[in-house]
XYZ file of N, CA and C in Angstrom:
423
model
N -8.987 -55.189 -32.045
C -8.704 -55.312 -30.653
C -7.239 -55.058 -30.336
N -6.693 -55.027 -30.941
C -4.683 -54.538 -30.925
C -5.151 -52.664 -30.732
N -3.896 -52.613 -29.756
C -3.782 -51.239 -29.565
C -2.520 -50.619 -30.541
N -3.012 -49.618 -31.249
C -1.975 -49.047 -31.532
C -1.703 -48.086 -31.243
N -0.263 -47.861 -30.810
C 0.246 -46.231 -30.329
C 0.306 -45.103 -31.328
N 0.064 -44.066 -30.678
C 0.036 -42.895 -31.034
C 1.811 -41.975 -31.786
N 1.558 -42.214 -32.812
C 3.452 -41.635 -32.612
C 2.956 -39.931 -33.477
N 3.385 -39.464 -32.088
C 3.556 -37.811 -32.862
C 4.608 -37.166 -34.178
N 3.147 -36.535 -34.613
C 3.797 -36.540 -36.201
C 5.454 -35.525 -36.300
N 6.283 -35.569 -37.020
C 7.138 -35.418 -36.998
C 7.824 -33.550 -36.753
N 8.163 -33.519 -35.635
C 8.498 -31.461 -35.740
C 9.679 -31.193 -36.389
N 9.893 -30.402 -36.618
C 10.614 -30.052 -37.527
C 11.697 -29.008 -36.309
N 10.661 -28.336 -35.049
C 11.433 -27.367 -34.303
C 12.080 -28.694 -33.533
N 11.964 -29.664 -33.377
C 13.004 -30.395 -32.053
C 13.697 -31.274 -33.134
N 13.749 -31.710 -34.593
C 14.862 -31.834 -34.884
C 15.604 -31.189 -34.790
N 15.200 -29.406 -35.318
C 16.286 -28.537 -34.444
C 16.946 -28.701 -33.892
N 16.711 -28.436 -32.961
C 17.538 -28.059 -31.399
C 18.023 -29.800 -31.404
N 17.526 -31.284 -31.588
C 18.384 -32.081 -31.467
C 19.351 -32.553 -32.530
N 19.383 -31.906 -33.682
C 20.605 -31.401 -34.328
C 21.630 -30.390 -33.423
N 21.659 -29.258 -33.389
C 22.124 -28.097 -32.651
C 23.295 -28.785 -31.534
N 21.994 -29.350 -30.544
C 22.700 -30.018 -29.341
C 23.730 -31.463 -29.656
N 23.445 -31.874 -30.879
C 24.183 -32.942 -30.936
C 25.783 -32.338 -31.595
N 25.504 -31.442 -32.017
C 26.821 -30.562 -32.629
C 27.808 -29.888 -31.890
N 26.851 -29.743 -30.549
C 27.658 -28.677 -29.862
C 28.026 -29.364 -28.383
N 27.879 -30.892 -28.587
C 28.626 -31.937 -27.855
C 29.676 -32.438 -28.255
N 30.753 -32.491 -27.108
C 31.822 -32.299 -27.165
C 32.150 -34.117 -26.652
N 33.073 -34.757 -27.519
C 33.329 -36.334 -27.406
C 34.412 -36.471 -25.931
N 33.704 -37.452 -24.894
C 34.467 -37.596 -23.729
C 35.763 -38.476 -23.939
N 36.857 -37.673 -23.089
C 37.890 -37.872 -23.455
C 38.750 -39.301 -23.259
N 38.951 -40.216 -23.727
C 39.336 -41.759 -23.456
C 40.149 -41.596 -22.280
N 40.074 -43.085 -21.531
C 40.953 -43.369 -20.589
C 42.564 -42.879 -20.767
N 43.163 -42.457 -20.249
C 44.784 -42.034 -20.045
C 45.530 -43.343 -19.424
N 46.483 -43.445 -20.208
C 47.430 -44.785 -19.707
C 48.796 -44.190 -19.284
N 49.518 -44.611 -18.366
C 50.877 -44.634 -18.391
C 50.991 -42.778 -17.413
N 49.904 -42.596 -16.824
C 50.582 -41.079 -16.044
C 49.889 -41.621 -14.344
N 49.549 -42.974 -13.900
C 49.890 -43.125 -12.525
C 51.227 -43.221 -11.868
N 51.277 -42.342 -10.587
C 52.190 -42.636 -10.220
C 52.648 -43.342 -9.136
N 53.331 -44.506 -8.681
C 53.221 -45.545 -7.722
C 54.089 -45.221 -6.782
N 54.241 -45.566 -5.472
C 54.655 -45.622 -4.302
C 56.227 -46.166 -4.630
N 57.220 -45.490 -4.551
C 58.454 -46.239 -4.672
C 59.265 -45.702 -2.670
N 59.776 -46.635 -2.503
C 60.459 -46.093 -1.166
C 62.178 -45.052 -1.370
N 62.033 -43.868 -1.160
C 62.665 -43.357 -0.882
C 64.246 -43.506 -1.014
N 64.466 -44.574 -0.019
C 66.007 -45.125 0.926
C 65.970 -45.958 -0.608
N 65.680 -46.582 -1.446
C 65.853 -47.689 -2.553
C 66.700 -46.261 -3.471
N 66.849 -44.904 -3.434
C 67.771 -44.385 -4.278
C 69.031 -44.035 -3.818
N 69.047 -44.312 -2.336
C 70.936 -43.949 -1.605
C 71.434 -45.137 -1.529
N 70.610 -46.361 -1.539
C 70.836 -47.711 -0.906
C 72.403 -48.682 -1.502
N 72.949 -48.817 -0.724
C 74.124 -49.423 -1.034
C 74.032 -51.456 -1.931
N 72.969 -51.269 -1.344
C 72.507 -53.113 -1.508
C 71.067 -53.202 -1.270
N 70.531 -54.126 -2.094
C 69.195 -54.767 -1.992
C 69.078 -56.185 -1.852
N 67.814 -56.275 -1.148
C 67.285 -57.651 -1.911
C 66.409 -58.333 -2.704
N 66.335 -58.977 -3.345
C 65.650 -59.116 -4.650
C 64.719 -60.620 -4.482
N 63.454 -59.966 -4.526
C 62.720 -60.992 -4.187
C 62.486 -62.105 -5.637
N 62.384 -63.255 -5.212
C 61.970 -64.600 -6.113
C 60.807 -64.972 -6.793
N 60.130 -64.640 -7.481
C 58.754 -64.415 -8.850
C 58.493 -66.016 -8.798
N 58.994 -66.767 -8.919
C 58.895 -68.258 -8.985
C 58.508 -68.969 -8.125
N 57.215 -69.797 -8.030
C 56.820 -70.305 -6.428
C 57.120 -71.126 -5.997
N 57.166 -70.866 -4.387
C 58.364 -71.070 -3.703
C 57.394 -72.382 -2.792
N 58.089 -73.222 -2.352
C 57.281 -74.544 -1.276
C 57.118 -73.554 0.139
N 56.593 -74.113 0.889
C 56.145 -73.192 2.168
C 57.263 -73.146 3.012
N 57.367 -71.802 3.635
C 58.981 -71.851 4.478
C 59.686 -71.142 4.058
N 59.761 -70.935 2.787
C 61.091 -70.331 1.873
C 60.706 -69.219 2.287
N 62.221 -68.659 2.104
C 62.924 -67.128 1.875
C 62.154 -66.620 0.799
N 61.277 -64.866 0.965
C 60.788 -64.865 -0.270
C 61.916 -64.204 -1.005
N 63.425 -63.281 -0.367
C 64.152 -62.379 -0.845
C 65.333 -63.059 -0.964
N 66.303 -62.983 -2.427
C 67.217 -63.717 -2.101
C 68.675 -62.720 -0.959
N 69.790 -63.260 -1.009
C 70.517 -62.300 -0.284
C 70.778 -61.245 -0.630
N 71.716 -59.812 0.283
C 71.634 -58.610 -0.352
C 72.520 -58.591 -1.620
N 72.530 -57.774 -2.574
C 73.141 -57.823 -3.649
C 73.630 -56.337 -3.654
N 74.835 -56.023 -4.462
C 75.359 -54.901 -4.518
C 74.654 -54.116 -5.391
N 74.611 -52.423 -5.699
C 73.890 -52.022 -6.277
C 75.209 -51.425 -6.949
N 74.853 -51.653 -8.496
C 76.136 -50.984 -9.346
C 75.510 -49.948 -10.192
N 74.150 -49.758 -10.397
C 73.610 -48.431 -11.209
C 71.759 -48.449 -10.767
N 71.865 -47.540 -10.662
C 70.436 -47.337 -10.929
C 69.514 -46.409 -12.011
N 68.501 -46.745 -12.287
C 67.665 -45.992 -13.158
C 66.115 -45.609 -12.393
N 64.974 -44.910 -13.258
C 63.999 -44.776 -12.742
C 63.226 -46.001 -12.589
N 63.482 -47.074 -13.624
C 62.809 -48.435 -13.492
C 63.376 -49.839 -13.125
N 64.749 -49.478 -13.292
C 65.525 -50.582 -12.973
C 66.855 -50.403 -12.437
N 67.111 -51.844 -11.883
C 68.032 -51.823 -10.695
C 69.303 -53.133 -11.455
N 70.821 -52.237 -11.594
C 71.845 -53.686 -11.607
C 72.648 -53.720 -11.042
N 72.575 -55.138 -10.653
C 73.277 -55.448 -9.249
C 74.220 -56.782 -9.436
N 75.171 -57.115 -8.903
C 75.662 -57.932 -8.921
C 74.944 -59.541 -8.360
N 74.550 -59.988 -9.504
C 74.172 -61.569 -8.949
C 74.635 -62.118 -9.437
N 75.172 -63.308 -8.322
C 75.985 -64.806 -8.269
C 77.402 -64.104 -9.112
N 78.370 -62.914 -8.686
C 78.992 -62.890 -9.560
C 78.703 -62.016 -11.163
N 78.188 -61.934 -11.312
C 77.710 -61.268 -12.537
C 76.863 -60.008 -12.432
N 76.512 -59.442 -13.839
C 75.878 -58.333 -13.494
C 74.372 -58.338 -13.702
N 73.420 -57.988 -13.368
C 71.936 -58.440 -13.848
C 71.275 -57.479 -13.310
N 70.043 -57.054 -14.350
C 69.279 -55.424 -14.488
C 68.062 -56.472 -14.190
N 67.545 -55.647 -12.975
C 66.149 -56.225 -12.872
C 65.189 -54.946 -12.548
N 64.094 -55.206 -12.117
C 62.835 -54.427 -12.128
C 63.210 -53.578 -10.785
N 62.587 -52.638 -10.264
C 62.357 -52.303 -9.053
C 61.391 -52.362 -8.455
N 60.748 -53.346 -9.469
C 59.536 -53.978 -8.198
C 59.666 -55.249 -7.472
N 60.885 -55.476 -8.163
C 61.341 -57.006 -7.290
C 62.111 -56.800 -6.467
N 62.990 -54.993 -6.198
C 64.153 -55.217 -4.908
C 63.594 -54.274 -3.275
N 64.322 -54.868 -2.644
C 63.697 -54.021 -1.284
C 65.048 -53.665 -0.703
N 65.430 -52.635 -0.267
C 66.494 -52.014 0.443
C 67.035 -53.372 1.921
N 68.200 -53.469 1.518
C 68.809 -54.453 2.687
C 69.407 -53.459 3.606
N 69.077 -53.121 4.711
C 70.069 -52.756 6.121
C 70.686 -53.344 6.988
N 72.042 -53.089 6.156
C 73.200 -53.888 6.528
C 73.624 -53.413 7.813
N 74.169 -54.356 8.890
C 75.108 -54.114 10.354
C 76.667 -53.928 9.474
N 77.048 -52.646 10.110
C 78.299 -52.097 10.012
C 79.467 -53.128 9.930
N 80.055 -53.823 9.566
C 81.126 -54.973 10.018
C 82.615 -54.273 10.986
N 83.250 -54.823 11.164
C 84.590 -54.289 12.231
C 84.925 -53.701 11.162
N 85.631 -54.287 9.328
C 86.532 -53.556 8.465
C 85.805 -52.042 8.285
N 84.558 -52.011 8.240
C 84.139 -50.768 7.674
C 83.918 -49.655 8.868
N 83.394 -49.876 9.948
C 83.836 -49.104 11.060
C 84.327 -49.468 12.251
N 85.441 -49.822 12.116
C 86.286 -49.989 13.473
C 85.600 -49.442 14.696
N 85.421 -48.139 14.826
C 85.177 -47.540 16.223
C 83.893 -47.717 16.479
N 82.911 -47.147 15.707
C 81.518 -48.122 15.756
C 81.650 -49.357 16.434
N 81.906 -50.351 15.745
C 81.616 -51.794 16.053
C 82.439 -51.749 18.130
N 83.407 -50.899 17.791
C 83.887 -51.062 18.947
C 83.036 -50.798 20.595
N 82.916 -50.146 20.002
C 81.966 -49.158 20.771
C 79.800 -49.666 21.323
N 79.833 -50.182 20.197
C 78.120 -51.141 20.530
C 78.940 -52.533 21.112
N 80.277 -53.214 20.667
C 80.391 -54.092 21.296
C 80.617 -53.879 23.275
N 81.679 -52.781 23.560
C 81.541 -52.187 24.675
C 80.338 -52.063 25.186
N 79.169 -51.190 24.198
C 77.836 -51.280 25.407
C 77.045 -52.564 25.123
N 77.164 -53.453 24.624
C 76.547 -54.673 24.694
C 77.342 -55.290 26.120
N 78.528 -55.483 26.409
C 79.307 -55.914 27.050
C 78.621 -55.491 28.572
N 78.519 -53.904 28.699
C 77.990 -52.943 30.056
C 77.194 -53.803 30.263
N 75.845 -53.845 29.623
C 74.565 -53.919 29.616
C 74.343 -55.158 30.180
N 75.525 -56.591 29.742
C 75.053 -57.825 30.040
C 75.699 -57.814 31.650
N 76.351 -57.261 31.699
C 78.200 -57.237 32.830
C 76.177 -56.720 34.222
N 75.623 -55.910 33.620
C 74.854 -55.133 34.582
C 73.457 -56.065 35.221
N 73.368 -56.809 33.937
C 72.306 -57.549 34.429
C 72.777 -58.952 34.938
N 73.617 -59.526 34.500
C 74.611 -60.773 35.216
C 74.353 -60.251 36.886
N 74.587 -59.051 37.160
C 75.110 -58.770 38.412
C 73.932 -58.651 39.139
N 72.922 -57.929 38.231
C 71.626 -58.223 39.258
C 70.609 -59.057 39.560
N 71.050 -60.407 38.510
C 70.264 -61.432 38.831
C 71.477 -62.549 40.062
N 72.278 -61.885 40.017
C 73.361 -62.414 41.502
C 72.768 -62.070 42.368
N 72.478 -60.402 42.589
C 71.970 -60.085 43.654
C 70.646 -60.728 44.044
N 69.688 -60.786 43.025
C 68.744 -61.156 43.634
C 68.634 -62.823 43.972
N 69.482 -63.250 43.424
C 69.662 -65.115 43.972
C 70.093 -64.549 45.579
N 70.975 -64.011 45.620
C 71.788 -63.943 46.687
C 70.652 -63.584 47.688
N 69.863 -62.683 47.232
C 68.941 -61.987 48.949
C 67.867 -62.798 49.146
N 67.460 -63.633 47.982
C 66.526 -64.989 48.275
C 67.460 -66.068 49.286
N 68.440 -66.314 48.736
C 69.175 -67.554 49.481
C 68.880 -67.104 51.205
N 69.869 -65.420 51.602
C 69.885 -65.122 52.521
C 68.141 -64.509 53.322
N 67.424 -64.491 52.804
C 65.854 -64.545 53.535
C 65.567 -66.083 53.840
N 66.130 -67.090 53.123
C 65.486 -68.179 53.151
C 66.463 -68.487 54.526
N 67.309 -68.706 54.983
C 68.082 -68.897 55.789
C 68.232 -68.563 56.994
């Protein structure tokens, strides 16, 4: 009462050909490491200063970047910069380009000059929230 299967007796033509074909397969080629290439920003190779973010976790609130730091060399993977005083090579996945405001020593006429139109700008609106107190007072009157 057991069934037994049928196993076809052995060919000799499809060992063939599955010899043949197993010979003339070619082994797929392993994963490749180390040729992605990642997103780096641009401005991080003219950049005068960075900031260098903190790996260590932080309580809620915190700064994740510490302040800007000077940039004294760069490479394709790493960045050294002056911290606390000293010199220190870190990753460039920890710095982000700082854009610094011009100070008075470094451009005099600059600074002079946005301080002037900051000056216009407030001098303009001072004057038109006068006016408009003023033409309320005088309607109300």
């Amino acid at each position: 009462m057991t069934e037994t299967s049928i196993i076809p007796p052995c060919n000799d033509i499809f060992v063939d050909r599955l010899r043949n074909t197993m010979r003339e397969m070619n082994p797929v080629a392993t994963c490749t490491h180390g040729k992605t290439k990642f997103y780096v920003n641009p401005s991080l190779k003219t950049c005068s200063h960075v900031f260098l973010r903190i790996v260590s976790v932080k309580p809620p609130l915190c700064q994740p970047y510490t302040d800007p730091h000077k940039v004294l060399k760069r490479t394709k993977k790493n960045f050294t910069i002056e911290l606390n005083g000293r010199t220190s090579t870190v990753s460039i996945d920890r710095v982000k380009r700082a854009h610094l405001i011009p100070t008075c020593e470094e451009k005099p006429i600059l600074s002079a000059i946005c301080c002037q139109r900051n000056l216009h700008k407030r001098l303009i609106l001072n004057v038109a929230r006068y006016y408009k107190g003023f033409e309320k007072n005088t309607k109300s009157s």
